[in-house]
Amino acid sequence: MHDHDAFRRRFLLQSGSALGLGALHGALPALAAPALIASESARPKLPYGLQFGDVGDGRGTVWARADRAARLLVEVGDEDGFRRALRLRGPLATAASDFTARLDVPLPPGGAHRRVRVAFEDARSGVRSDWSEGRLRPAPRGPLARTRPVRLVWGGDVAGQGWGINPEAGGMRIFEAMRRRDPDFFLHSGDTIYADGPIAAEAAAEDGRVWRNLVAEGVHKVAETLDEYRGRYRYNLLDENLRRFAAQVPQLWQWDDHEVVNNWSPSKDLSADPRYTVKDIDVLVRRARQAFLEYSPQRRGCDPERARIDRVVHYGPLLDVFVLDMRSYRGGNSDNLQAAPGADTAFLGRRQLRELAENLRRSRALWKIVAADMPLGLQVPDGADAQGRPRWEAVANGDPGLPRGRELEFAELLHAIRRVDNVVWLTADVHYCAAHYYDPNRAAFQDFSPFWEFVAGPLNAGSFGPNALDATFGPQVVFQKAPPKPNASPLAGFQFFGEVNIDPDSRALSVDLRDIDGRSVFAKTLAAA
């Protein structure tokens, strides 16, 4: 019996409780009726293709967007096609979600790619769109899971500083370089859009060159309305490289600041910024969060309003990924020098901090990756406060002494997980690539086990750096590569992504930092404890 046939029969005998929102409408008949003959204008369209989100525990999330109210249809086939496909009816995409929809689909065990295709069925006429197809590799599961290597890529910072989609330069071609590495999944470390960065038709680049952007409605100004925030995600999906990548590589998204506005926190003051007519940061955050959750292909429960960005993704016995949210629960940006913990020192927040420590201690995976949208030991300034004191955007505060301010949370965390082996931190945000080793013997706070932090990016944005280190947790720069001048365009070549490989035989984890063409500029192999 074909393995997919057996899987499909088991699935159809089970309840739909394991499926995502909308799957309870049931499986389609094995022989679906042919699509109605209709004019092209009557058919729903899928202008942005499909995306794959959280993959694990025998499931995978499939995302797509229609151009009108329509029901999502998903078929899961195999390498031979869709003749024995598992056919599912998904949720109705409406204007309330900007016509986006997702479905959590079951995936049979095994490491082979599965062909997946999606279509939309018009909510009124029943006319079906054309199919949009991708290829999805399930997460390791079953008796052979420990023998399967794992590869992931990561990075952040897309369409920033006015450097958008330039067709003359090949578009956002770093996504094609990542796709060619054939990773199991992609960790998007934040700044998935630049809602605060207008995109003009042209921008001056290095050596007198001109960067020519593809432009779209609304991207000429900062995003303030819900539709303007949504429009920035639609803009990125105009890039052919990104759409091709998304149709093959599952993505785990987290957010940072530019999904809302630069360096946002509860204390963000827009009163003097003439670009914004909406001055209330809480209003902007609510709109930005809704747009992010609509376009992020992450797995969601039945209540989207309660969806959390921080989560744990179990990717087989070799890897757990701990996705952090360093925005939603922080206190206001300040001088970050508070001597005792409190609401103004919060960064992860008590609930996330507690769960992160507990989940790391409970993890049975060989390697544990902490996916942070900001680096731990780099100084990231945010101007000055009303008293003229330096204000800080990330964890570090420029004081080399014992932990203060937001550092207090991370001192607590590092102490709590000091006996957890094989923890590696991945991040982006600072627009250059680096490798940092945190050594308690060189730290002011020493009650933790040493660990590595790797920084990648930008993916398609201005390049900056390097940033200064903060000595509290003893970081050392083992490698860094940054442009000679700030805000270098993608033409300058300082665009980077990271790659992680876990070898099941040696149990080692290897990291490469790669440039826009996929060439490794730094490599490090870590032995498992």
Coordinates of C-alpha atoms in Angstrom, one line a residue, residues 76-495:
V76 CA -1.5 17.4 0.1
G77 CA 0.0 15.1 -2.4
D78 CA 3.3 13.3 -2.8
E79 CA 6.2 13.4 -5.3
D80 CA 4.0 11.6 -7.8
G81 CA 1.4 14.3 -7.9
F82 CA -2.1 14.7 -6.5
R83 CA -3.9 11.6 -7.7
R84 CA -4.0 10.2 -4.1
A85 CA -4.1 13.6 -2.5
L86 CA -5.6 14.4 0.9
R87 CA -8.2 17.1 0.1
L88 CA -9.3 19.6 2.7
R89 CA -11.6 22.6 2.9
G90 CA -10.2 25.4 4.9
P91 CA -11.7 28.6 6.4
L92 CA -13.4 31.4 4.6
A93 CA -11.1 34.3 3.8
T94 CA -12.9 37.6 4.3
A95 CA -12.2 41.3 4.4
A96 CA -11.8 41.1 8.2
S97 CA -8.5 39.2 7.7
D98 CA -7.6 41.1 4.5
F99 CA -8.7 37.9 2.6
T100 CA -5.8 35.8 4.2
A101 CA -6.5 32.3 5.4
R102 CA -4.5 29.5 6.9
L103 CA -5.0 25.8 7.6
D104 CA -3.1 23.4 9.8
V105 CA -2.8 20.2 7.8
P106 CA -1.6 16.8 8.9
L107 CA 1.5 15.5 7.3
P108 CA 2.5 11.8 7.0
P109 CA 5.8 10.7 8.6
G110 CA 9.0 10.5 6.6
G111 CA 11.5 13.0 5.2
A112 CA 10.3 13.2 1.6
H113 CA 8.9 16.4 0.3
R114 CA 5.1 16.6 -0.1
R115 CA 3.6 18.5 -3.0
V116 CA 1.0 20.9 -1.6
R117 CA -1.3 23.1 -3.6
V118 CA -3.9 25.7 -2.6
A119 CA -6.9 27.3 -4.4
F120 CA -9.8 29.5 -3.4
E121 CA -13.5 28.9 -4.0
D122 CA -15.6 32.1 -4.5
A123 CA -17.9 32.5 -1.5
R124 CA -20.9 33.5 -3.7
S125 CA -20.5 31.7 -7.0
G126 CA -18.5 28.7 -6.0
V127 CA -16.1 29.3 -8.9
R128 CA -12.6 28.0 -8.1
S129 CA -9.3 29.8 -8.7
D130 CA -6.3 28.2 -10.4
W131 CA -4.1 26.2 -8.1
S132 CA -0.9 27.6 -6.6
E133 CA 1.6 24.8 -5.8
G134 CA 4.6 24.4 -3.4
R135 CA 6.7 21.7 -1.9
L136 CA 6.8 21.0 1.9
R137 CA 9.2 18.7 3.8
P138 CA 7.6 17.4 7.1
A139 CA 9.5 17.7 10.4
P140 CA 11.4 14.6 11.5
R141 CA 9.1 12.1 13.2
G142 CA 9.1 8.4 13.8
P143 CA 11.9 5.8 14.2
L144 CA 14.2 7.4 11.7
A145 CA 14.0 10.9 13.1
R146 CA 17.3 10.7 14.9
T147 CA 19.1 9.8 11.7
R148 CA 17.9 12.8 9.7
P149 CA 20.1 15.9 9.5
V150 CA 18.5 19.3 10.2
R151 CA 19.3 22.5 8.3
L152 CA 17.8 25.9 9.0
V153 CA 18.5 29.4 7.8
W154 CA 17.8 32.7 9.6
G155 CA 18.0 36.4 9.2
G156 CA 16.0 39.6 9.5
D157 CA 15.5 43.2 8.1
V158 CA 13.5 43.2 4.9
A159 CA 12.9 46.3 2.7
G160 CA 14.4 48.7 5.1
Q161 CA 15.9 52.2 4.8
G162 CA 14.1 52.7 1.5
W163 CA 15.9 49.7 -0.2
G164 CA 12.9 47.9 -1.6
I165 CA 12.5 45.5 -4.5
N166 CA 14.9 46.4 -7.3
P167 CA 14.1 44.3 -10.4
E168 CA 17.3 45.6 -12.1
A169 CA 19.3 44.1 -9.3
G170 CA 17.4 40.8 -9.4
G171 CA 14.9 41.7 -6.7
M172 CA 15.5 40.4 -3.1
R173 CA 17.8 37.8 -4.4
I174 CA 19.1 36.7 -1.0
F175 CA 15.9 34.7 -0.7
E176 CA 16.9 32.7 -3.8
A177 CA 20.4 32.1 -2.2
M178 CA 18.7 30.8 0.9
R179 CA 16.2 28.6 -1.1
R180 CA 19.1 27.0 -2.9
R181 CA 20.6 25.9 0.4
D182 CA 17.4 23.7 0.6
P183 CA 16.7 24.3 4.3
D184 CA 14.2 22.5 6.4
F185 CA 12.8 25.9 7.6
F186 CA 13.6 29.6 7.9
L187 CA 13.7 31.6 11.1
H188 CA 12.6 35.2 10.4
S189 CA 14.2 37.1 13.2
G190 CA 12.1 40.3 12.9
D191 CA 11.8 43.5 11.0
T192 CA 9.7 41.5 8.6
I193 CA 8.6 44.9 7.1
Y194 CA 9.7 48.5 7.5
A195 CA 6.3 50.2 8.2
D196 CA 8.1 53.4 9.1
G197 CA 10.3 53.5 6.0
P198 CA 8.9 55.1 2.9
I199 CA 9.9 53.5 -0.4
A200 CA 10.5 55.9 -3.2
A201 CA 11.0 55.1 -6.9
E202 CA 14.7 55.8 -6.7
A203 CA 17.4 56.1 -4.1
A204 CA 21.1 57.1 -4.4
A205 CA 23.5 54.2 -3.9
E206 CA 27.2 53.8 -3.8
D207 CA 29.6 55.1 -6.5
G208 CA 26.9 57.2 -8.1
R209 CA 24.7 54.3 -8.8
V210 CA 20.9 54.6 -8.7
W211 CA 18.7 52.0 -6.9
R212 CA 15.3 51.7 -8.6
N213 CA 12.5 50.4 -6.5
L214 CA 9.3 48.6 -7.6
V215 CA 6.7 50.8 -5.9
A216 CA 3.1 50.1 -4.9
E217 CA 0.2 52.0 -3.5
G218 CA 0.8 53.3 0.0
V219 CA 4.5 52.6 0.4
H220 CA 5.5 56.2 -0.2
K221 CA 4.6 57.1 3.4
V222 CA 4.8 55.6 6.9
A223 CA 2.1 53.1 7.7
E224 CA -0.6 54.3 10.1
T225 CA -3.9 52.7 9.0
L226 CA -4.5 49.0 9.2
D227 CA -4.5 48.7 5.4
E228 CA -1.2 50.5 5.2
Y229 CA 0.4 48.0 7.5
R230 CA -1.1 45.2 5.5
G231 CA 0.2 46.8 2.4
R232 CA 3.8 46.5 3.5
Y233 CA 3.5 42.7 3.7
R234 CA 1.8 42.6 0.3
Y235 CA 4.6 44.7 -1.1
N236 CA 7.3 42.2 0.0
L237 CA 5.3 39.4 -1.6
L238 CA 5.6 41.1 -4.9
D239 CA 9.1 39.8 -5.0
E240 CA 9.5 36.7 -7.1
N241 CA 12.4 35.4 -5.1
L242 CA 10.5 35.7 -1.9
R243 CA 7.4 34.0 -3.3
R244 CA 9.4 31.1 -4.7
F245 CA 11.2 30.7 -1.3
A246 CA 8.0 30.8 0.6
A247 CA 6.5 28.1 -1.5
Q248 CA 9.3 25.7 -0.5
V249 CA 10.6 26.7 2.9
P250 CA 8.4 26.8 6.1
Q251 CA 8.9 30.0 8.0
L252 CA 8.9 30.8 11.7
W253 CA 8.3 34.6 12.2
Q254 CA 8.9 36.8 15.1
W255 CA 8.6 40.6 15.2
D256 CA 10.8 43.5 16.2
D257 CA 10.3 47.3 16.0
H258 CA 9.9 48.2 12.4
E259 CA 6.6 46.2 12.1
V260 CA 5.2 49.2 14.0
V261 CA 7.7 52.1 14.1
N262 CA 11.4 52.5 14.8
N263 CA 12.4 51.6 18.4
W264 CA 8.8 51.4 19.6
S265 CA 8.0 50.7 23.3
P266 CA 5.1 51.9 25.5
S267 CA 7.0 55.2 26.0
K268 CA 7.4 56.0 22.3
D269 CA 6.6 59.7 21.7
L270 CA 5.5 60.6 18.2
S271 CA 4.3 64.1 19.0
A272 CA 7.2 65.8 17.2
D273 CA 7.3 63.4 14.2
P274 CA 5.5 65.2 11.3
R275 CA 5.2 62.0 9.3
Y276 CA 2.6 60.7 11.7
T277 CA -0.9 62.0 12.0
V278 CA -1.7 59.2 14.4
K279 CA 0.3 60.0 17.5
D280 CA -1.0 57.2 19.8
I281 CA 1.5 54.4 19.9
D282 CA -1.0 52.0 21.3
V283 CA -3.3 52.5 18.3
L284 CA -0.4 51.9 15.9
V285 CA 0.7 48.8 17.8
R286 CA -2.8 47.2 17.7
R287 CA -3.1 47.8 13.9
A288 CA 0.5 46.6 13.3
R289 CA 0.0 43.5 15.4
Q290 CA -3.2 42.5 13.5
A291 CA -1.5 42.9 10.2
F292 CA 1.6 40.9 11.3
L293 CA -0.6 38.0 12.6
E294 CA -2.6 38.0 9.4
Y295 CA 0.4 37.7 7.1
S296 CA 2.7 35.6 9.3
P297 CA 2.1 32.0 8.4
Q298 CA 2.4 30.8 12.0
R299 CA 0.1 28.2 13.6
R300 CA -2.8 29.8 15.4
G301 CA -5.5 28.4 17.6
C302 CA -9.2 29.0 17.3
D303 CA -8.9 32.5 18.9
P304 CA -6.6 34.7 16.7
E305 CA -7.0 37.6 19.2
R306 CA -5.1 35.5 21.8
A307 CA -2.3 34.3 19.5
R308 CA 1.1 34.6 20.9
I309 CA 4.3 35.3 18.9
D310 CA 6.5 33.6 21.5
R311 CA 6.3 29.8 21.3
V312 CA 8.2 26.6 21.2
V313 CA 8.6 24.7 18.0
H314 CA 9.6 21.0 18.4
Y315 CA 11.6 20.0 15.3
G316 CA 12.3 16.4 16.0
P317 CA 14.7 14.9 18.5
L318 CA 17.6 17.0 17.5
L319 CA 16.2 20.4 17.8
D320 CA 13.8 22.6 19.8
V321 CA 13.4 26.3 18.8
F322 CA 12.3 28.8 21.4
V323 CA 10.8 31.8 19.6
L324 CA 10.9 35.0 21.7
D325 CA 8.8 38.1 21.7
M326 CA 11.0 41.0 22.9
R327 CA 8.4 43.7 22.0
S328 CA 5.0 42.9 23.4
Y329 CA 5.8 42.8 27.1
R330 CA 8.7 45.3 27.5
G331 CA 8.6 48.4 29.6
G332 CA 9.4 51.8 28.1
N333 CA 12.9 52.4 26.7
S334 CA 14.8 54.3 29.3
D335 CA 18.4 54.8 30.7
N336 CA 18.1 51.1 31.6
L337 CA 20.0 51.5 34.9
Q338 CA 17.4 50.5 37.4
A339 CA 18.9 48.7 40.4
A340 CA 15.9 46.5 41.1
P341 CA 13.4 44.6 38.8
G342 CA 10.0 46.2 38.2
A343 CA 7.6 47.1 35.4
D344 CA 10.1 49.5 33.9
T345 CA 12.8 46.8 33.6
A346 CA 10.5 44.3 31.9
F347 CA 11.7 43.0 28.5
L348 CA 10.4 39.4 28.1
G349 CA 7.9 39.9 31.0
R350 CA 7.4 37.5 33.9
R351 CA 5.1 35.0 32.1
Q352 CA 7.4 34.6 29.1
L353 CA 10.6 34.6 31.2
R354 CA 9.2 31.9 33.5
E355 CA 8.0 29.7 30.6
L356 CA 11.2 30.1 28.6
A357 CA 13.3 28.9 31.6
E358 CA 10.9 26.0 32.3
N359 CA 10.7 24.9 28.7
L360 CA 14.5 25.0 28.2
R361 CA 15.0 22.9 31.4
R362 CA 12.3 20.4 30.2
S363 CA 13.5 20.1 26.6
R364 CA 14.6 16.7 25.6
A365 CA 16.0 17.8 22.2
L366 CA 19.7 17.6 21.7
W367 CA 20.1 21.2 20.7
K368 CA 18.1 24.2 21.9
I369 CA 18.0 27.4 19.8
V370 CA 16.8 30.6 21.4
A371 CA 15.5 32.7 18.6
A372 CA 15.9 36.3 19.8
D373 CA 14.9 39.3 17.7
M374 CA 17.6 41.4 19.4
P375 CA 21.1 40.6 20.5
L376 CA 21.9 40.2 24.2
G377 CA 25.3 41.9 24.6
L378 CA 25.3 44.6 21.9
Q379 CA 24.6 48.2 22.8
V380 CA 21.6 49.5 20.7
P381 CA 21.0 53.2 21.4
D382 CA 17.7 55.0 21.2
G383 CA 18.7 58.7 21.6
A384 CA 18.6 60.4 25.0
D385 CA 15.9 60.8 27.6
A386 CA 14.5 64.2 28.9
Q387 CA 17.4 64.4 31.3
G388 CA 20.0 63.9 28.5
R389 CA 20.9 60.4 29.7
P390 CA 21.5 57.7 27.0
R391 CA 18.3 55.7 26.3
W392 CA 18.6 52.1 25.3
E393 CA 16.6 50.0 22.9
A394 CA 17.8 46.5 23.7
V395 CA 19.0 44.6 26.8
A396 CA 22.5 46.1 27.2
N397 CA 22.9 49.5 28.9
G398 CA 26.6 50.4 28.3
D399 CA 27.4 49.8 32.0
P400 CA 30.1 47.1 32.3
G401 CA 29.1 46.3 35.9
L402 CA 26.6 43.9 37.4
P403 CA 23.2 43.6 35.8
R404 CA 20.9 46.6 35.9
G405 CA 17.7 47.5 34.1
R406 CA 16.6 44.9 31.5
E407 CA 19.8 42.9 32.2
L408 CA 18.2 41.7 35.4
E409 CA 15.8 39.5 33.5
F410 CA 18.5 37.9 31.6
A411 CA 20.7 37.4 34.6
E412 CA 17.8 35.5 36.1
L413 CA 17.3 33.5 32.9
L414 CA 20.9 32.6 32.4
H415 CA 21.2 31.5 36.1
A416 CA 18.0 29.4 35.7
I417 CA 19.3 27.5 32.7
R418 CA 23.0 27.2 33.7
R419 CA 22.8 23.4 33.8
V420 CA 21.0 23.1 30.4
D421 CA 23.3 21.8 27.7
N422 CA 23.6 22.8 24.1
V423 CA 21.9 26.2 24.1
V424 CA 22.6 28.5 21.1
W425 CA 21.2 32.0 20.5
L426 CA 20.3 33.3 17.0
T427 CA 19.4 36.9 16.3
A428 CA 19.5 39.8 13.8
D429 CA 18.4 43.5 14.2
V430 CA 21.8 45.3 13.9
H431 CA 22.2 44.9 10.1
Y432 CA 25.6 43.1 10.1
C433 CA 26.8 39.6 10.8
A434 CA 28.7 38.5 13.8
A435 CA 29.7 35.6 16.1
H436 CA 29.8 36.3 19.9
Y437 CA 31.0 34.0 22.6
Y438 CA 29.7 34.8 26.1
D439 CA 32.3 33.8 28.7
P440 CA 31.4 34.0 32.4
N441 CA 35.1 34.2 33.3
R442 CA 35.2 37.6 31.6
A443 CA 31.8 38.8 32.8
A444 CA 30.7 41.0 35.7
F445 CA 27.8 38.5 36.3
Q446 CA 29.3 35.0 36.3
D447 CA 26.6 32.7 37.4
F448 CA 25.9 31.1 34.0
S449 CA 27.3 28.6 31.5
P450 CA 29.1 29.9 28.4
F451 CA 27.2 30.1 25.2
W452 CA 27.3 31.4 21.6
E453 CA 25.2 34.0 19.9
F454 CA 25.2 34.4 16.1
V455 CA 23.9 37.5 14.3
A456 CA 22.7 37.6 10.7
G457 CA 21.2 40.2 8.4
P458 CA 20.2 42.3 6.8
L459 CA 18.3 40.4 4.2
N460 CA 17.3 43.3 2.0
A461 CA 18.0 46.6 3.8
G462 CA 20.7 49.1 4.7
S463 CA 23.8 47.7 6.3
F464 CA 25.2 49.3 9.5
G465 CA 27.5 48.5 12.4
P466 CA 29.4 47.2 14.2
N467 CA 27.9 48.0 17.6
A468 CA 29.8 48.3 20.8
L469 CA 29.7 45.4 23.3
D470 CA 28.5 45.5 26.9
A471 CA 30.7 43.6 29.3
T472 CA 28.1 42.5 31.8
F473 CA 27.7 39.0 30.4
G474 CA 31.2 38.7 29.0
P475 CA 30.7 38.7 25.3
Q476 CA 33.7 38.4 22.9
V477 CA 33.6 39.3 19.2
V478 CA 34.9 36.2 17.5
F479 CA 33.9 37.5 14.0
Q480 CA 32.0 40.4 12.6
K481 CA 31.6 41.8 9.1
A482 CA 30.0 45.3 8.6
P483 CA 30.2 48.0 5.9
P484 CA 32.8 50.8 5.9
K485 CA 29.9 53.4 5.9
P486 CA 26.4 53.2 7.5
N487 CA 23.3 52.5 5.4
A488 CA 25.2 50.7 2.6
S489 CA 22.7 49.6 -0.1
P490 CA 22.3 45.9 -1.0
L491 CA 24.5 46.7 -4.0
A492 CA 27.5 47.1 -1.6
G493 CA 27.3 43.4 -0.8
F494 CA 26.9 43.5 3.0
Q495 CA 23.7 41.4 3.1

